[in-house]
Short mmCIF file of C-alpha atoms in Angstrom, two decimals:
data_model
loop_
_atom_site.label_atom_id
_atom_site.label_comp_id
_atom_site.label_asym_id
_atom_site.label_seq_id
_atom_site.Cartn_x
_atom_site.Cartn_y
_atom_site.Cartn_z
CA MET A 1 67.89 54.57 90.88
CA SER A 2 69.77 55.97 93.85
CA ASP A 3 73.08 57.64 93.18
CA LYS A 4 75.30 57.17 96.22
CA THR A 5 78.32 59.05 94.96
CA MET A 6 79.85 61.56 97.33
CA SER A 7 83.21 63.11 98.11
CA ALA A 8 85.58 61.68 100.69
CA GLU A 9 84.89 64.77 102.80
CA GLU A 10 81.15 64.14 102.68
CA ALA A 11 81.62 60.49 103.66
CA VAL A 12 83.80 61.47 106.59
CA SER A 13 81.38 64.22 107.63
CA ARG A 14 78.90 61.46 108.43
CA LEU A 15 81.25 59.97 111.01
CA GLU A 16 81.13 61.11 114.60
CA SER A 17 83.64 61.11 117.39
CA GLY A 18 83.34 58.01 119.56
CA MET A 19 82.21 55.75 116.71
CA THR A 20 83.44 52.23 116.01
CA VAL A 21 84.89 52.22 112.50
CA GLY A 22 85.99 49.14 110.58
CA ILE A 23 88.67 49.60 107.94
CA GLY A 24 89.10 47.07 105.12
CA GLY A 25 92.20 45.81 103.36
CA TRP A 26 95.02 43.89 105.03
CA GLY A 27 98.35 45.18 106.31
CA SER A 28 99.63 47.53 103.65
CA ARG A 29 97.24 46.24 100.98
CA ARG A 30 94.19 47.96 99.47
CA LYS A 31 93.63 50.23 102.43
CA PRO A 32 91.09 53.06 101.92
CA MET A 33 93.82 55.63 102.47
CA ALA A 34 92.06 58.55 100.74
CA LEU A 35 89.20 58.10 103.22
CA VAL A 36 91.69 57.77 106.09
CA ARG A 37 93.40 60.98 104.95
CA ALA A 38 90.02 62.73 104.81
CA LEU A 39 89.33 61.43 108.30
CA LEU A 40 92.65 62.89 109.45
CA ARG A 41 91.62 66.28 108.01
CA SER A 42 88.31 66.13 109.90
CA PRO A 43 87.81 66.82 113.61
CA VAL A 44 86.54 63.25 114.26
CA THR A 45 88.35 61.60 117.17
CA ASP A 46 87.95 59.11 120.04
CA LEU A 47 87.45 56.28 117.54
CA THR A 48 87.44 52.54 118.03
CA VAL A 49 89.23 51.26 114.93
CA VAL A 50 88.67 47.64 113.87
CA SER A 51 91.24 46.57 111.30
CA TYR A 52 93.60 43.95 109.95
CA GLY A 53 96.07 46.68 110.70
CA GLY A 54 98.31 48.62 108.37
CA PRO A 55 99.15 52.30 107.94
CA ASP A 56 95.48 53.13 108.55
CA VAL A 57 95.82 52.32 112.25
CA GLY A 58 99.37 53.68 112.28
CA MET A 59 98.28 57.11 111.05
CA LEU A 60 95.11 57.37 113.12
CA ALA A 61 96.91 56.24 116.27
CA ALA A 62 99.84 58.57 115.67
CA ALA A 63 97.43 61.48 115.14
CA GLY A 64 95.72 60.75 118.46
CA ARG A 65 92.32 59.99 116.90
CA VAL A 66 91.99 56.53 118.38
CA ARG A 67 90.71 55.53 121.78
CA ARG A 68 90.82 51.80 121.06
CA VAL A 69 92.25 49.53 118.39
CA VAL A 70 90.78 46.07 117.76
CA ALA A 71 93.37 44.10 115.80
CA ALA A 72 95.42 40.93 115.49
CA PHE A 73 98.49 42.76 114.16
CA ALA A 74 99.74 45.92 112.50
CA THR A 75 102.24 45.68 109.66
CA LEU A 76 103.42 47.40 106.50
CA ASP A 77 104.09 43.97 104.92
CA SER A 78 107.46 44.73 103.28
CA ILE A 79 108.34 46.58 106.51
CA PRO A 80 107.32 44.03 109.15
CA LEU A 81 106.40 46.39 112.00
CA GLU A 82 104.18 49.50 111.62
CA PRO A 83 106.48 52.09 113.23
CA HIS A 84 103.88 54.74 114.06
CA TYR A 85 101.51 52.16 115.54
CA GLN A 86 104.44 50.74 117.48
CA ALA A 87 105.47 54.12 118.87
CA ALA A 88 101.90 55.05 119.82
CA ARG A 89 101.39 51.71 121.55
CA GLU A 90 104.66 51.98 123.47
CA ARG A 91 103.67 55.38 124.83
CA GLY A 92 100.21 54.08 125.77
CA ALA A 93 98.39 56.35 123.34
CA PHE A 94 95.41 54.00 122.89
CA GLU A 95 93.75 50.94 124.38
CA LEU A 96 94.13 47.66 122.55
CA THR A 97 91.79 44.73 122.12
CA GLU A 98 94.19 42.15 120.76
CA VAL A 99 92.47 39.18 119.16
CA ASP A 100 93.57 36.38 116.87
CA GLU A 101 92.98 36.75 113.11
CA ALA A 102 90.32 34.05 113.09
CA MET A 103 88.60 35.47 116.16
CA PHE A 104 88.49 38.80 114.31
CA LEU A 105 86.92 37.13 111.27
CA TRP A 106 84.35 35.36 113.45
CA GLY A 107 83.53 38.67 115.13
CA LEU A 108 82.80 40.26 111.75
CA ARG A 109 80.76 37.22 110.70
CA ALA A 110 78.73 37.35 113.90
CA ALA A 111 77.99 41.03 113.29
CA ALA A 112 77.06 40.39 109.67
CA HIS A 113 74.75 37.55 110.77
CA ARG A 114 73.21 39.63 113.58
CA LEU A 115 74.43 37.11 116.13
CA PRO A 116 75.82 38.12 119.54
CA PHE A 117 78.80 35.81 119.09
CA LEU A 118 80.16 32.86 117.16
CA PRO A 119 82.14 29.96 118.64
CA VAL A 120 85.72 29.66 117.48
CA ARG A 121 88.52 27.24 118.30
CA ALA A 122 91.09 29.97 118.94
CA GLY A 123 92.21 31.96 121.92
CA LEU A 124 91.95 29.27 124.60
CA GLY A 125 95.24 28.72 126.40
CA SER A 126 96.67 31.92 124.95
CA ASP A 127 97.08 35.27 126.68
CA VAL A 128 94.39 36.72 124.42
CA MET A 129 92.04 35.55 127.18
CA ARG A 130 94.15 37.27 129.86
CA VAL A 131 94.34 40.65 128.14
CA SER A 132 90.65 40.66 127.25
CA PRO A 133 89.04 39.45 130.49
CA GLY A 134 85.59 40.15 129.03
CA LEU A 135 85.91 37.24 126.60
CA ARG A 136 83.63 34.34 127.47
CA THR A 137 83.67 30.67 126.53
CA VAL A 138 80.85 28.44 125.39
CA THR A 139 80.49 24.67 125.61
CA SER A 140 79.19 22.59 122.76
CA PRO A 141 75.68 21.33 123.57
CA TYR A 142 76.39 18.16 121.58
CA GLU A 143 78.18 14.98 122.56
CA ASP A 144 81.68 16.30 121.95
CA GLY A 145 81.28 18.82 124.78
CA GLU A 146 84.19 20.91 123.52
CA THR A 147 84.78 24.40 124.89
CA PHE A 148 85.20 27.31 122.49
CA VAL A 149 85.73 31.03 122.72
CA ALA A 150 82.46 32.90 122.18
CA MET A 151 83.81 35.66 119.98
CA PRO A 152 81.52 38.68 120.38
CA ALA A 153 80.16 40.36 117.28
CA LEU A 154 82.31 43.20 115.97
CA ARG A 155 79.38 45.42 115.05
CA LEU A 156 80.57 48.60 113.36
CA ASP A 157 79.01 52.04 113.19
CA ALA A 158 80.76 52.53 109.89
CA ALA A 159 83.03 50.68 107.47
CA LEU A 160 85.61 52.19 105.11
CA VAL A 161 86.89 50.04 102.23
CA HIS A 162 88.64 50.60 98.92
CA VAL A 163 88.10 48.62 95.71
CA ASN A 164 89.19 48.86 92.09
CA ARG A 165 85.84 49.73 90.51
CA ALA A 166 82.33 50.60 91.65
CA ASP A 167 79.16 51.86 90.09
CA ARG A 168 77.14 54.80 91.41
CA ARG A 169 74.79 52.50 93.26
CA GLY A 170 77.48 50.93 95.41
CA ASN A 171 78.31 47.70 93.65
CA GLY A 172 82.02 47.28 94.31
CA GLN A 173 84.49 45.22 92.30
CA TYR A 174 87.96 43.99 93.20
CA LEU A 175 90.30 43.02 90.37
CA GLY A 176 93.27 41.89 92.44
CA PRO A 177 94.00 38.41 93.79
CA ASP A 178 92.45 38.77 97.26
CA PRO A 179 89.08 40.11 98.43
CA TYR A 180 90.44 40.41 101.98
CA PHE A 181 87.34 40.82 104.19
CA ASP A 182 85.90 43.98 102.68
CA ASP A 183 82.40 42.64 101.96
CA LEU A 184 82.18 41.42 105.55
CA PHE A 185 83.21 44.84 106.88
CA CYS A 186 80.35 46.36 104.88
CA GLU A 187 77.87 43.73 106.09
CA ALA A 188 78.96 44.21 109.70
CA ALA A 189 78.44 47.98 109.58
CA ASP A 190 75.45 50.29 109.94
CA ALA A 191 76.91 52.47 107.19
CA ALA A 192 79.60 51.61 104.65
CA TYR A 193 81.63 54.00 102.51
CA VAL A 194 83.33 52.46 99.50
CA SER A 195 86.07 54.34 97.72
CA CYS A 196 87.24 53.13 94.34
CA GLU A 197 89.85 53.83 91.72
CA ARG A 198 87.18 54.58 89.14
CA ILE A 199 83.40 54.79 89.04
CA VAL A 200 82.04 53.02 85.97
CA ASP A 201 78.61 52.26 84.54
CA THR A 202 77.10 49.09 85.97
CA ALA A 203 77.33 47.45 82.57
CA GLU A 204 81.09 48.09 82.52
CA LEU A 205 81.73 46.12 85.70
CA THR A 206 81.59 42.68 84.13
CA LYS A 207 83.77 43.77 81.22
CA GLU A 208 86.83 44.09 83.46
CA GLY A 209 86.25 41.07 85.67
CA PRO A 210 83.89 38.10 86.04
CA PRO A 211 80.74 38.33 88.19
CA GLN A 212 82.74 36.71 91.02
CA SER A 213 84.84 39.88 91.23
CA LEU A 214 81.73 41.87 92.25
CA LEU A 215 82.63 41.65 95.90
CA ILE A 216 80.50 44.34 97.47
CA ARG A 217 76.75 44.39 97.01
CA ARG A 218 74.98 47.75 96.90
CA HIS A 219 72.45 47.00 99.65
CA THR A 220 75.33 47.11 102.15
CA VAL A 221 76.71 50.43 100.88
CA THR A 222 75.86 53.98 101.96
CA GLY A 223 78.29 56.06 99.93
CA VAL A 224 80.57 55.65 96.92
CA VAL A 225 83.67 57.81 96.57
CA GLU A 226 85.71 58.04 93.41
CA ALA A 227 89.31 58.21 94.63
CA PRO A 228 92.00 57.53 92.04
CA GLN A 229 95.16 56.37 93.83
CA GLY A 230 92.85 56.09 96.82
CA ALA A 231 94.84 53.24 98.36
CA HIS A 232 98.20 54.99 97.97
CA PHE A 233 100.77 54.17 99.30
CA THR A 234 99.35 50.69 99.96
CA SER A 235 98.86 48.31 97.03
CA CYS A 236 95.77 48.18 94.85
CA ALA A 237 96.53 45.34 92.45
CA PRO A 238 96.30 45.26 89.49
CA ASP A 239 95.92 49.04 89.19
CA TYR A 240 99.16 49.67 91.09
CA GLY A 241 101.51 48.04 93.52
CA ARG A 242 102.63 49.33 96.88
CA ASP A 243 104.67 52.55 96.60
CA GLU A 244 107.65 51.08 98.43
CA ALA A 245 109.72 54.25 98.18
CA PHE A 246 106.98 56.39 99.68
CA GLN A 247 106.19 53.77 102.31
CA LYS A 248 109.82 54.01 103.38
CA VAL A 249 109.48 57.78 103.67
CA TYR A 250 106.37 57.22 105.80
CA ALA A 251 108.11 54.68 108.02
CA THR A 252 111.22 56.77 108.60
CA THR A 253 109.73 60.25 109.02
CA PRO A 254 108.70 61.33 112.52
CA TRP A 255 104.91 61.64 112.60
CA PRO A 256 104.62 65.43 113.12
CA GLN A 257 106.90 66.05 110.15
CA PHE A 258 105.08 63.50 107.99
CA ALA A 259 101.70 65.00 108.84
CA ALA A 260 102.90 68.56 108.19
CA ARG A 261 104.48 67.66 104.89
CA PHE A 262 101.85 65.33 103.44
CA LEU A 263 98.55 65.77 105.23
CA ALA A 264 98.18 69.52 105.72
CA GLY A 265 96.42 70.04 102.40
CA ASP A 266 93.76 68.24 100.38
CA GLU A 267 94.09 65.03 98.38
CA ARG A 268 95.50 66.90 95.38
CA ALA A 269 98.17 68.44 97.60
CA TYR A 270 98.92 65.00 99.04
CA ARG A 271 99.49 63.55 95.59
CA ALA A 272 101.73 66.44 94.62
CA ALA A 273 103.77 66.17 97.82
CA ALA A 274 104.00 62.39 97.51
CA GLY A 275 105.16 62.73 93.92
CA GLU A 276 107.94 65.09 94.97
CA ALA A 277 109.01 62.86 97.85
CA THR A 278 110.08 59.86 95.82
CA MET B 1 130.48 20.36 95.49
CA SER B 2 131.42 22.69 98.35
CA ALA B 3 130.78 21.83 102.00
CA VAL B 4 127.26 21.89 103.36
CA THR B 5 126.56 25.25 105.05
CA ARG B 6 124.72 25.79 108.33
CA ALA B 7 121.89 27.41 106.38
CA GLU B 8 121.59 24.22 104.30
CA TYR B 9 121.39 22.00 107.39
CA CYS B 10 118.63 24.32 108.60
CA VAL B 11 116.83 23.96 105.26
CA VAL B 12 116.97 20.16 105.52
CA ALA B 13 115.80 20.26 109.16
CA CYS B 14 112.84 22.44 108.18
CA ALA B 15 112.01 20.30 105.15
CA GLU B 16 111.83 17.23 107.40
CA ALA B 17 108.91 18.84 109.25
CA TRP B 18 106.75 18.13 106.18
CA ARG B 19 107.90 14.54 105.58
CA GLY B 20 104.96 12.19 105.36
CA ALA B 21 102.51 15.05 105.85
CA GLY B 22 100.41 14.09 102.82
CA GLU B 23 98.20 16.42 100.82
CA ILE B 24 98.21 19.42 103.13
CA LEU B 25 99.27 23.06 102.91
CA ALA B 26 102.84 23.83 103.95
CA SER B 27 102.90 27.34 105.44
CA PRO B 28 106.51 28.35 105.97
CA MET B 29 107.34 31.77 107.41
CA GLY B 30 110.88 33.00 106.82
CA VAL B 31 113.36 32.27 104.06
CA ILE B 32 114.81 28.98 105.29
CA PRO B 33 111.45 27.34 106.10
CA SER B 34 110.27 28.44 102.63
CA VAL B 35 113.25 26.83 100.94
CA GLY B 36 112.69 23.78 103.16
CA ALA B 37 109.02 23.42 102.23
CA ARG B 38 109.86 23.64 98.54
CA LEU B 39 112.65 21.11 98.97
CA ALA B 40 110.18 18.72 100.63
CA ARG B 41 107.74 19.23 97.78
CA CYS B 42 110.48 18.59 95.18
CA THR B 43 111.60 15.39 96.89
CA PHE B 44 109.93 13.31 99.58
CA SER B 45 106.57 15.09 99.94
CA PRO B 46 105.36 15.75 96.39
CA GLU B 47 101.72 16.01 97.52
CA LEU B 48 102.28 19.22 99.50
CA LEU B 49 100.37 22.39 98.65
CA LEU B 50 102.39 25.61 98.49
CA THR B 51 101.35 29.25 98.15
CA ASP B 52 102.96 32.18 96.39
CA GLY B 53 102.81 34.14 99.64
CA GLU B 54 99.71 35.90 98.35
CA ALA B 55 96.44 34.35 97.25
CA LEU B 56 97.55 31.57 94.92
CA LEU B 57 98.44 27.90 95.31
CA VAL B 58 101.47 27.27 93.14
CA GLY B 59 103.97 24.59 92.23
CA VAL B 60 107.70 25.05 92.77
CA ASP B 61 107.86 26.20 89.14
CA GLY B 62 105.21 28.84 89.79
CA VAL B 63 102.38 27.08 87.94
CA VAL B 64 99.08 28.13 89.52
CA GLU B 65 96.93 25.26 90.74
CA GLY B 66 94.47 27.01 93.00
CA TRP B 67 93.19 30.09 94.80
CA LEU B 68 93.65 30.60 98.52
CA PRO B 69 92.82 34.15 99.63
CA TYR B 70 93.18 35.08 103.31
CA ARG B 71 89.62 34.13 104.16
CA SER B 72 90.04 30.64 102.68
CA HIS B 73 93.44 30.31 104.30
CA LEU B 74 91.81 30.86 107.69
CA GLU B 75 89.15 28.24 106.91
CA LEU B 76 91.90 25.84 105.91
CA VAL B 77 93.69 26.45 109.22
CA MET B 78 90.56 25.51 111.10
CA GLY B 79 90.05 22.45 108.93
CA GLY B 80 93.50 21.35 110.02
CA ARG B 81 94.94 20.29 106.64
CA ARG B 82 98.02 22.44 107.11
CA HIS B 83 101.36 22.45 108.89
CA VAL B 84 102.66 25.93 109.63
CA MET B 85 106.20 26.83 110.61
CA MET B 86 106.01 30.20 112.36
CA GLY B 87 108.62 32.54 113.74
CA ALA B 88 109.02 33.19 117.46
CA SER B 89 110.33 36.31 119.16
CA GLN B 90 110.22 34.28 122.39
CA ILE B 91 109.55 30.60 123.04
CA ASP B 92 109.58 28.69 126.32
CA ARG B 93 110.26 25.08 127.33
CA PHE B 94 106.65 23.99 126.71
CA GLY B 95 106.47 25.66 123.31
CA ASN B 96 104.53 28.78 124.26
CA GLN B 97 105.41 31.34 121.60
CA ASN B 98 105.31 35.14 121.57
CA ILE B 99 105.29 37.53 118.60
CA SER B 100 103.13 40.23 120.21
CA CYS B 101 105.26 42.39 122.49
CA ILE B 102 108.20 42.45 124.89
CA GLY B 103 107.52 43.47 128.48
CA ASP B 104 104.14 43.96 130.13
CA TRP B 105 101.36 43.74 127.59
CA GLU B 106 99.62 46.70 129.24
CA LYS B 107 102.56 48.97 128.42
CA PRO B 108 105.11 47.09 126.37
CA VAL B 109 108.75 48.01 126.21
CA ARG B 110 108.67 46.91 122.60
CA GLN B 111 105.54 46.44 120.53
CA LEU B 112 106.01 43.66 117.99
CA LEU B 113 103.67 42.36 115.31
CA GLY B 114 100.70 41.22 117.41
CA VAL B 115 99.28 37.75 118.07
CA ARG B 116 98.39 37.36 114.37
CA GLY B 117 97.04 33.83 113.81
CA ALA B 118 99.19 32.09 116.41
CA PRO B 119 96.29 31.23 118.76
CA VAL B 120 94.16 29.69 116.00
CA ASN B 121 97.13 27.97 114.38
CA SER B 122 98.32 26.29 117.54
CA LEU B 123 94.88 24.90 118.41
CA ASN B 124 93.93 23.69 114.94
CA ASN B 125 96.87 22.49 112.88
CA PRO B 126 100.39 21.26 113.56
CA THR B 127 102.52 24.30 114.40
CA SER B 128 106.31 24.23 114.29
CA TYR B 129 108.66 27.13 114.94
CA TRP B 130 111.73 28.53 113.25
CA VAL B 131 114.30 30.67 115.07
CA PRO B 132 117.21 31.91 112.90
CA ARG B 133 119.27 33.17 115.86
CA HIS B 134 119.11 30.89 118.88
CA SER B 135 119.72 32.96 122.02
CA ARG B 136 118.67 33.35 125.65
CA ARG B 137 116.51 36.30 124.59
CA VAL B 138 114.44 33.99 122.39
CA PHE B 139 114.55 30.71 124.33
CA VAL B 140 113.22 32.17 127.57
CA GLU B 141 111.94 30.79 130.87
CA ARG B 142 108.58 32.56 130.39
CA VAL B 143 107.24 34.35 127.33
CA ASP B 144 105.78 37.82 127.92
CA MET B 145 102.59 37.15 125.95
CA VAL B 146 101.40 33.67 125.01
CA CYS B 147 100.39 33.82 121.34
CA GLY B 148 101.03 30.25 120.13
CA VAL B 149 99.85 27.85 122.85
CA GLY B 150 102.35 25.46 124.45
CA TYR B 151 101.80 21.95 125.77
CA ASP B 152 101.33 23.05 129.41
CA ARG B 153 98.46 25.34 128.42
CA ALA B 154 96.80 23.29 125.68
CA ASP B 155 94.91 21.22 128.24
CA GLY B 156 94.23 18.28 125.97
CA ALA B 157 93.11 20.44 123.03
CA ARG B 158 92.27 17.80 120.46
CA HIS B 159 94.15 19.24 117.50
CA HIS B 160 97.12 20.78 119.33
CA ARG B 161 100.56 19.58 118.22
CA ILE B 162 104.01 21.17 118.06
CA PRO B 163 106.06 18.77 115.99
CA ARG B 164 109.37 20.62 116.18
CA VAL B 165 111.36 23.76 116.73
CA VAL B 166 114.25 24.40 114.37
CA SER B 167 116.96 26.95 115.16
CA ASP B 168 120.34 27.75 113.67
CA LEU B 169 121.85 25.46 116.32
CA GLY B 170 119.65 22.38 116.19
CA VAL B 171 116.29 20.69 116.11
CA PHE B 172 114.06 20.38 119.18
CA ASP B 173 110.94 18.39 119.96
CA PHE B 174 108.71 17.71 122.94
CA ALA B 175 109.20 13.94 123.23
CA THR B 176 109.55 13.99 127.02
CA ALA B 177 107.24 12.75 129.77
CA ASP B 178 106.11 16.30 130.68
CA ARG B 179 106.14 17.53 127.05
CA SER B 180 108.99 19.94 127.67
CA MET B 181 111.48 20.85 124.99
CA ARG B 182 114.18 18.32 124.15
CA LEU B 183 117.26 18.59 121.99
CA ALA B 184 116.50 16.21 119.10
CA SER B 185 119.53 16.87 116.90
CA LEU B 186 122.51 19.19 116.67
CA HIS B 187 123.52 20.76 113.39
CA PRO B 188 127.04 19.55 112.58
CA GLY B 189 129.61 21.88 114.17
CA VAL B 190 127.40 22.75 117.16
CA SER B 191 127.97 21.40 120.68
CA VAL B 192 125.47 20.62 123.41
CA GLU B 193 127.21 23.20 125.60
CA GLU B 194 126.68 25.88 122.96
CA VAL B 195 122.95 25.11 122.82
CA ARG B 196 122.64 25.05 126.61
CA GLY B 197 124.48 28.37 126.83
CA ALA B 198 122.08 29.97 124.38
CA THR B 199 118.96 28.66 126.13
CA ALA B 200 117.58 30.35 129.24
CA PHE B 201 115.57 27.35 130.46
CA GLU B 202 116.62 23.84 131.36
CA LEU B 203 116.58 21.86 128.16
CA ALA B 204 116.07 18.11 128.12
CA VAL B 205 119.17 16.55 126.54
CA PRO B 206 119.29 12.82 125.86
CA GLU B 207 122.49 10.87 126.51
CA ARG B 208 123.33 10.60 122.85
CA VAL B 209 122.32 13.47 120.60
CA PRO B 210 122.44 12.75 116.87
CA PHE B 211 123.50 15.27 114.28
CA THR B 212 120.98 16.73 111.85
CA ARG B 213 121.13 14.56 108.76
CA GLU B 214 123.25 15.39 105.73
CA PRO B 215 121.46 16.57 102.60
CA THR B 216 121.74 14.19 99.67
CA ALA B 217 123.64 15.32 96.59
CA GLU B 218 120.35 15.76 94.78
CA GLU B 219 118.90 17.83 97.62
CA LEU B 220 121.95 20.09 97.59
CA ARG B 221 121.62 20.53 93.87
CA LEU B 222 117.94 21.45 94.22
CA ILE B 223 118.64 23.95 97.02
CA ARG B 224 121.57 25.59 95.26
CA GLU B 225 120.48 25.51 91.63
CA VAL B 226 116.69 25.32 91.55
CA ILE B 227 115.06 26.64 94.73
CA ASP B 228 117.46 29.30 96.03
CA PRO B 229 120.08 29.96 93.33
CA ASP B 230 120.68 33.49 94.66
CA GLY B 231 121.67 32.15 98.08
CA VAL B 232 119.10 34.19 100.02
CA ARG B 233 119.25 31.50 102.73
CA ALA B 234 122.74 32.67 103.73
CA ARG B 235 121.33 36.08 104.67
CA GLU B 236 119.07 34.45 107.26
CA VAL B 237 121.70 32.07 108.66
CA ALA B 238 125.38 32.65 107.96
CA GLY B 239 128.11 30.00 107.93
#
């Protein structure tokens, strides 16, 4: 049976500059931050990042690794605006494809279903159509004749997600209240890298949660990374909540200082520095 | 019992948005709409569904009655069995709403949250707005980025409806011939002149403007003792 375990560095080494990368989680919740940190330590750049945005897009944008962001928002949840994303956007550091949350979901679904687009009743009348002039509409072929936005597939070269548990084969389990859209990110991607708090034997998975908590199916997964505290400082319920104190440090520290203090070393150094900071 | 505060009139005005709504999800954003939705559920709209702000459907007492993760929430929006009350960084006379950015979208002076779900909300389920500080910077002639769709741009969209806008000064609707914003009620203590002065577009004002209704004694008790005993509402709207 295939063993897909690898280090965060190995997962990131499979990414290339110019790729389109989808990042799971939502806002400042269950973001694959250990993978994002590994990405920041790598030379990979010029990315198109597709995300229900949190500190993942904030960090990558601040570090100048992003050519384009595809998002409906960027937030730290308890801090409403993502300050590093905000600053990078205001200085024109990246291009933005701004879509509605439902359009985003339909784009992932279309990619997962190998469809070029899916119709969605969202976007019409709004300036989403103005700022993305490439968006097309489609008319219902049935009697209603309604016009919809034809949301193009958000096909991803790679997906990065973080879950509570996984086995070595890539079956991923979430134990918190919300799956977010992590399974869809994996299905929409050519390669998916799943980090987890703990790798367990397959038989252990259903001891911690019911079969319905087995969110990610192994046929959609390329690599499995064991990364304890891998969502830090975002939340990874029920293993841990958001590190509000550290998030505040993140939000109030100018990016070059934050990067020098917390991201210059490896993951062990990050944890040590983060522990000292709060 | 002490005098009714401005925040409490706002709570009642928000609660009224869900009167007669039936068995739908109330999605309040902000403290006062949240207190309002729970007040409606406790009193005149007991069928309402409420969330814990995360993935659970809960009663006012916190009892879990269902699961509504983000993906299901989005499905529910598109099914229409929901009335959301969103915030607005800018709103114009036809109810176009902006929470994305200030200035040119291409290079904004101020990046805000992003369009979030405003486009899908405004085309699929009733969408009301809550503005805690009514000013000419919020009630603008033209919004910089249309996120929530207003009446002039909805073009007969079959499920588009903006029942009301509630601010700290009054309640507004679109019950005019051209579906432009109208002053529907003033919170007690506020004058028409004050509202006009804080609004950058020409507001429709009927000859006689009623005051926002008084809360009942029972409603005040629920707000003050059951729903918001710590008085968080006063941090959103003072007075």
